[in-house]
Structure formats: structure tokens, C-alpha cells
Amino acid sequence: DAKTTQPPSMDCAEGRAANLPCNHSTISGNEYVYWYRQIHSQGPQYIIHGLKNNETNEMASLIITEDRKSSTLILPHATLRDTAVYYCIVRWKAGGYQKVTFGTGTKLQVIP
Amino acid sequence: EPEVTQTPSHQVTQMGQEVILRCVPISNHLYFYWYRQILGQKVEFLVSFYNNEISEKSEIFDDQFSVERPDGSNFTLKIRSTKLEDSAMYFCASSEGRNYEQYFGPGTRLTVT
């Protein structure tokens, strides 16, 4: 019952930009979109988040469409260490319970 | 750089026993969270904690789970009577505010036999 859909896997050449898409068509007006990544079985690592406007930090850029139904995470110059599972996450409530589902994510493989 | 720490890294327990998983969040953070990840599956939200009480929880967080901040630094997850299906990696996280980024700990691998 994830509220986000992502492609299961992507490859990217080292040094190139990695563009990871996410659909979140049922996002509500005041909920943020978050991106995390998980390398092996380590704790998820925060990348970036946004509400409406595009965001950029030292790790990545986040492009959110005007209707907020989808977003794209951009890693501008992918390195081998960026190989990980990338999760796009939104929060919502259903049946009185908070739901935060990481989903199955996109497994990004950076190729030398 | 400040980080979230968790102990133990691996806990083995017998079915029916109580376990307490410990976390030390980042010191100036106000929100605390527990997640779990069953091997090979998705990361699942369990509970968030703010101002000494549960602020949000998922349907997974039933009566066998409880959380506590026993002092100014620790944040604990107690599983009252463990079941085989509780075997998972348990991650603690903390954040400065509700919509702020969450910093995750390295996890505690719980194995119930």
C-alpha cells in the first residue's frame, strides 16, 4: 500500500548524472517528499526533502512537478559510492494510523 | 559529526522473552523514531516520540511494543513477549523537528529463536 512508485532498478555510468523518478500522485497538500538511501543493511541515510519548490544541497537536487504528483532526485556526478537503494517517501494517515512506507525503492548501480 | 548510536548491535533472544533495544539520539533533537526492517523486506515505520509521549504510530506498533525515554539521553524500544516474526533489524532515528531530516542509527539486529 505504498503511496509512492519507483522503478525497481537503474544503472548509471560513473561521473554521469543519475536521475531517479518517483510518482506520488496522492500526496496531500501539506506533506513533504523525502529521499533516503540505504547501502547494504546500514541505517537509511537522509538525502533531501521538499514541499513544492525545487531543492538543492551538497548531495543532490530534488525537482518536484508543479502538481506535486511526481519528483526526480538528481545526483549530479554519480560515484561508485552512490550505489545504493534509493527511497522516495511521503507520510499519510489511514485508519487513524501514521503511515510511512519506504517502499521497495530504486536500486541504483553506478558502473565504472 | 554527531550521530545516533544503538546498542546492542546484535541481540539473540528466545521466543516469549522481553527485550529492550537502546538508542542514544543526537543530543539537540526533539523527535525520536523506531523503524524495523525484516531481512530482505522494506523499512517499516513503528513509532515516533515527542515531548515524552508517542506522537504517531503504525498498526505494527501493538500492545507488545512500548517506548520510553528513561533519562535525558536514552530512547528505548521494549518488546514484551517476542515472537519469531519480530526477528528484524531495528533502526532508531532522531530529528530536530517533525518535518526535518531524520538521522538513523546503525541498527540492532534482533534474532528470536
PDB file of N, CA and C in Angstrom, chain A residues 47-100:
ATOM      1  N   ILE A  47      18.858  12.201   2.283  1.00  0.00           N
ATOM      2  CA  ILE A  47      19.464  12.896   1.146  1.00  0.00           C
ATOM      3  C   ILE A  47      18.910  14.302   1.046  1.00  0.00           C
ATOM      4  N   ILE A  48      17.591  14.418   0.911  1.00  0.00           N
ATOM      5  CA  ILE A  48      16.999  15.721   0.639  1.00  0.00           C
ATOM      6  C   ILE A  48      15.492  15.624   0.846  1.00  0.00           C
ATOM      7  N   HIS A  49      14.824  16.736   1.071  1.00  0.00           N
ATOM      8  CA  HIS A  49      13.371  16.735   1.076  1.00  0.00           C
ATOM      9  C   HIS A  49      12.843  18.071   0.582  1.00  0.00           C
ATOM     10  N   GLY A  50      11.567  18.076   0.188  1.00  0.00           N
ATOM     11  CA  GLY A  50      10.982  19.302  -0.326  1.00  0.00           C
ATOM     12  C   GLY A  50       9.474  19.258  -0.248  1.00  0.00           C
ATOM     13  N   LEU A  51       8.876  20.425  -0.372  1.00  0.00           N
ATOM     14  CA  LEU A  51       7.415  20.532  -0.320  1.00  0.00           C
ATOM     15  C   LEU A  51       6.861  20.878  -1.700  1.00  0.00           C
ATOM     16  N   LYS A  52       7.261  22.026  -2.225  1.00  0.00           N
ATOM     17  CA  LYS A  52       6.754  22.454  -3.534  1.00  0.00           C
ATOM     18  C   LYS A  52       7.896  22.866  -4.460  1.00  0.00           C
ATOM     19  N   ASN A  53       8.838  23.593  -3.885  1.00  0.00           N
ATOM     20  CA  ASN A  53       9.909  24.149  -4.707  1.00  0.00           C
ATOM     21  C   ASN A  53      11.020  23.138  -4.911  1.00  0.00           C
ATOM     22  N   ASN A  54      11.771  23.339  -5.972  1.00  0.00           N
ATOM     23  CA  ASN A  54      12.947  22.519  -6.178  1.00  0.00           C
ATOM     24  C   ASN A  54      13.965  22.825  -5.089  1.00  0.00           C
ATOM     25  N   GLU A  55      14.712  21.808  -4.705  1.00  0.00           N
ATOM     26  CA  GLU A  55      15.685  21.946  -3.636  1.00  0.00           C
ATOM     27  C   GLU A  55      17.036  21.415  -4.092  1.00  0.00           C
ATOM     28  N   THR A  56      18.087  21.984  -3.553  1.00  0.00           N
ATOM     29  CA  THR A  56      19.439  21.505  -3.842  1.00  0.00           C
ATOM     30  C   THR A  56      20.258  21.557  -2.569  1.00  0.00           C
ATOM     31  N   ASN A  57      21.056  20.529  -2.352  1.00  0.00           N
ATOM     32  CA  ASN A  57      22.032  20.562  -1.271  1.00  0.00           C
ATOM     33  C   ASN A  57      23.329  19.968  -1.793  1.00  0.00           C
ATOM     34  N   GLU A  58      24.254  19.700  -0.883  1.00  0.00           N
ATOM     35  CA  GLU A  58      25.576  19.239  -1.312  1.00  0.00           C
ATOM     36  C   GLU A  58      25.534  17.833  -1.900  1.00  0.00           C
ATOM     37  N   MET A  59      24.475  17.107  -1.645  1.00  0.00           N
ATOM     38  CA  MET A  59      24.395  15.728  -2.135  1.00  0.00           C
ATOM     39  C   MET A  59      23.630  15.624  -3.449  1.00  0.00           C
ATOM     40  N   ALA A  60      22.534  16.382  -3.563  1.00  0.00           N
ATOM     41  CA  ALA A  60      21.620  16.126  -4.673  1.00  0.00           C
ATOM     42  C   ALA A  60      20.716  17.326  -4.933  1.00  0.00           C
ATOM     43  N   SER A  61      19.944  17.195  -6.004  1.00  0.00           N
ATOM     44  CA  SER A  61      18.871  18.149  -6.296  1.00  0.00           C
ATOM     45  C   SER A  61      17.551  17.398  -6.355  1.00  0.00           C
ATOM     46  N   LEU A  62      16.491  18.083  -5.979  1.00  0.00           N
ATOM     47  CA  LEU A  62      15.155  17.498  -5.996  1.00  0.00           C
ATOM     48  C   LEU A  62      14.270  18.391  -6.847  1.00  0.00           C
ATOM     49  N   ILE A  63      13.693  17.788  -7.880  1.00  0.00           N
ATOM     50  CA  ILE A  63      12.778  18.508  -8.763  1.00  0.00           C
ATOM     51  C   ILE A  63      11.383  17.971  -8.508  1.00  0.00           C
ATOM     52  N   ILE A  64      10.476  18.848  -8.093  1.00  0.00           N
ATOM     53  CA  ILE A  64       9.090  18.458  -7.822  1.00  0.00           C
ATOM     54  C   ILE A  64       8.212  19.113  -8.881  1.00  0.00           C
ATOM     55  N   THR A  65       7.354  18.314  -9.508  1.00  0.00           N
ATOM     56  CA  THR A  65       6.479  18.881 -10.541  1.00  0.00           C
ATOM     57  C   THR A  65       5.480  19.847  -9.904  1.00  0.00           C
ATOM     58  N   GLU A  66       4.948  20.714 -10.743  1.00  0.00           N
ATOM     59  CA  GLU A  66       4.068  21.763 -10.230  1.00  0.00           C
ATOM     60  C   GLU A  66       2.822  21.178  -9.550  1.00  0.00           C
ATOM     61  N   ASP A  67       2.313  20.064 -10.087  1.00  0.00           N
ATOM     62  CA  ASP A  67       1.139  19.437  -9.471  1.00  0.00           C
ATOM     63  C   ASP A  67       1.509  18.545  -8.287  1.00  0.00           C
ATOM     64  N   ARG A  68       2.807  18.424  -8.006  1.00  0.00           N
ATOM     65  CA  ARG A  68       3.363  17.645  -6.876  1.00  0.00           C
ATOM     66  C   ARG A  68       3.083  16.155  -6.979  1.00  0.00           C
ATOM     67  N   LYS A  69       2.699  15.674  -8.127  1.00  0.00           N
ATOM     68  CA  LYS A  69       2.386  14.257  -8.248  1.00  0.00           C
ATOM     69  C   LYS A  69       3.615  13.415  -8.545  1.00  0.00           C
ATOM     70  N   SER A  70       4.708  14.041  -8.830  1.00  0.00           N
ATOM     71  CA  SER A  70       5.930  13.272  -9.058  1.00  0.00           C
ATOM     72  C   SER A  70       7.146  14.136  -8.749  1.00  0.00           C
ATOM     73  N   SER A  71       8.264  13.460  -8.569  1.00  0.00           N
ATOM     74  CA  SER A  71       9.511  14.182  -8.309  1.00  0.00           C
ATOM     75  C   SER A  71      10.673  13.386  -8.889  1.00  0.00           C
ATOM     76  N   THR A  72      11.799  14.050  -9.022  1.00  0.00           N
ATOM     77  CA  THR A  72      13.006  13.409  -9.528  1.00  0.00           C
ATOM     78  C   THR A  72      14.178  13.801  -8.648  1.00  0.00           C
ATOM     79  N   LEU A  73      14.900  12.803  -8.195  1.00  0.00           N
ATOM     80  CA  LEU A  73      16.138  13.038  -7.458  1.00  0.00           C
ATOM     81  C   LEU A  73      17.281  13.012  -8.453  1.00  0.00           C
ATOM     82  N   ILE A  74      18.137  14.006  -8.400  1.00  0.00           N
ATOM     83  CA  ILE A  74      19.272  14.078  -9.314  1.00  0.00           C
ATOM     84  C   ILE A  74      20.573  14.050  -8.515  1.00  0.00           C
ATOM     85  N   LEU A  75      21.385  13.033  -8.797  1.00  0.00           N
ATOM     86  CA  LEU A  75      22.746  13.008  -8.280  1.00  0.00           C
ATOM     87  C   LEU A  75      23.618  13.507  -9.414  1.00  0.00           C
ATOM     88  N   PRO A  76      24.200  14.701  -9.311  1.00  0.00           N
ATOM     89  CA  PRO A  76      24.792  15.338 -10.490  1.00  0.00           C
ATOM     90  C   PRO A  76      26.001  14.603 -11.082  1.00  0.00           C
ATOM     91  N   HIS A  77      26.823  14.014 -10.238  1.00  0.00           N
ATOM     92  CA  HIS A  77      28.011  13.300 -10.730  1.00  0.00           C
ATOM     93  C   HIS A  77      28.134  12.010  -9.929  1.00  0.00           C
ATOM     94  N   ALA A  78      27.478  10.965 -10.392  1.00  0.00           N
ATOM     95  CA  ALA A  78      27.409   9.728  -9.607  1.00  0.00           C
ATOM     96  C   ALA A  78      28.797   9.102  -9.445  1.00  0.00           C
ATOM     97  N   THR A  79      29.060   8.613  -8.239  1.00  0.00           N
ATOM     98  CA  THR A  79      30.288   7.874  -7.972  1.00  0.00           C
ATOM     99  C   THR A  79      29.919   6.448  -7.556  1.00  0.00           C
ATOM    100  N   LEU A  80      30.931   5.596  -7.511  1.00  0.00           N
ATOM    101  CA  LEU A  80      30.678   4.191  -7.144  1.00  0.00           C
ATOM    102  C   LEU A  80      30.050   4.096  -5.759  1.00  0.00           C
ATOM    103  N   ARG A  81      30.398   5.051  -4.888  1.00  0.00           N
ATOM    104  CA  ARG A  81      29.842   5.026  -3.524  1.00  0.00           C
ATOM    105  C   ARG A  81      28.366   5.405  -3.475  1.00  0.00           C
ATOM    106  N   ASP A  82      27.836   5.875  -4.593  1.00  0.00           N
ATOM    107  CA  ASP A  82      26.398   6.183  -4.644  1.00  0.00           C
ATOM    108  C   ASP A  82      25.555   4.954  -4.956  1.00  0.00           C
ATOM    109  N   THR A  83      26.200   3.825  -5.196  1.00  0.00           N
ATOM    110  CA  THR A  83      25.444   2.587  -5.409  1.00  0.00           C
ATOM    111  C   THR A  83      24.684   2.237  -4.126  1.00  0.00           C
ATOM    112  N   ALA A  84      23.359   2.178  -4.233  1.00  0.00           N
ATOM    113  CA  ALA A  84      22.514   2.005  -3.045  1.00  0.00           C
ATOM    114  C   ALA A  84      21.069   1.827  -3.510  1.00  0.00           C
ATOM    115  N   VAL A  85      20.190   1.563  -2.551  1.00  0.00           N
ATOM    116  CA  VAL A  85      18.751   1.589  -2.825  1.00  0.00           C
ATOM    117  C   VAL A  85      18.240   2.953  -2.401  1.00  0.00           C
ATOM    118  N   TYR A  86      17.552   3.631  -3.298  1.00  0.00           N
ATOM    119  CA  TYR A  86      17.061   4.994  -3.059  1.00  0.00           C
ATOM    120  C   TYR A  86      15.549   4.952  -2.839  1.00  0.00           C
ATOM    121  N   TYR A  87      15.120   5.563  -1.747  1.00  0.00           N
ATOM    122  CA  TYR A  87      13.711   5.541  -1.379  1.00  0.00           C
ATOM    123  C   TYR A  87      13.112   6.945  -1.441  1.00  0.00           C
ATOM    124  N   CYS A  88      11.965   7.022  -2.063  1.00  0.00           N
ATOM    125  CA  CYS A  88      11.158   8.234  -2.091  1.00  0.00           C
ATOM    126  C   CYS A  88      10.017   7.993  -1.112  1.00  0.00           C
ATOM    127  N   ILE A  89       9.809   8.894  -0.176  1.00  0.00           N
ATOM    128  CA  ILE A  89       8.881   8.629   0.925  1.00  0.00           C
ATOM    129  C   ILE A  89       7.948   9.813   1.132  1.00  0.00           C
ATOM    130  N   VAL A  90       6.675   9.503   1.335  1.00  0.00           N
ATOM    131  CA  VAL A  90       5.737  10.513   1.815  1.00  0.00           C
ATOM    132  C   VAL A  90       5.054   9.935   3.047  1.00  0.00           C
ATOM    133  N   ARG A  91       4.453  10.793   3.827  1.00  0.00           N
ATOM    134  CA  ARG A  91       3.726  10.327   5.005  1.00  0.00           C
ATOM    135  C   ARG A  91       2.242  10.599   4.807  1.00  0.00           C
ATOM    136  N   TRP A  92       1.440   9.698   5.303  1.00  0.00           N
ATOM    137  CA  TRP A  92      -0.002   9.934   5.274  1.00  0.00           C
ATOM    138  C   TRP A  92      -0.641   9.179   6.423  1.00  0.00           C
ATOM    139  N   LYS A  93      -1.916   9.493   6.680  1.00  0.00           N
ATOM    140  CA  LYS A  93      -2.627   8.792   7.751  1.00  0.00           C
ATOM    141  C   LYS A  93      -3.763   7.993   7.148  1.00  0.00           C
ATOM    142  N   ALA A  94      -3.975   6.794   7.689  1.00  0.00           N
ATOM    143  CA  ALA A  94      -5.091   5.963   7.241  1.00  0.00           C
ATOM    144  C   ALA A  94      -5.599   5.168   8.438  1.00  0.00           C
ATOM    145  N   GLY A  95      -6.884   5.195   8.646  1.00  0.00           N
ATOM    146  CA  GLY A  95      -7.461   4.438   9.752  1.00  0.00           C
ATOM    147  C   GLY A  95      -6.926   4.869  11.102  1.00  0.00           C
ATOM    148  N   GLY A  96      -6.524   6.136  11.215  1.00  0.00           N
ATOM    149  CA  GLY A  96      -6.010   6.618  12.493  1.00  0.00           C
ATOM    150  C   GLY A  96      -4.552   6.317  12.722  1.00  0.00           C
ATOM    151  N   TYR A  97      -3.910   5.617  11.797  1.00  0.00           N
ATOM    152  CA  TYR A  97      -2.506   5.274  11.967  1.00  0.00           C
ATOM    153  C   TYR A  97      -1.644   6.071  11.003  1.00  0.00           C
ATOM    154  N   GLN A  98      -0.478   6.445  11.501  1.00  0.00           N
ATOM    155  CA  GLN A  98       0.533   7.105  10.681  1.00  0.00           C
ATOM    156  C   GLN A  98       1.157   6.069   9.759  1.00  0.00           C
ATOM    157  N   LYS A  99       1.285   6.416   8.518  1.00  0.00           N
ATOM    158  CA  LYS A  99       1.903   5.502   7.568  1.00  0.00           C
ATOM    159  C   LYS A  99       3.126   6.189   6.957  1.00  0.00           C
ATOM    160  N   VAL A 100       4.218   5.524   7.070  1.00  0.00           N
ATOM    161  CA  VAL A 100       5.449   5.976   6.419  1.00  0.00           C
ATOM    162  C   VAL A 100       6.040   4.736   5.798  1.00  0.00           C
TER     163      VAL A 100
END
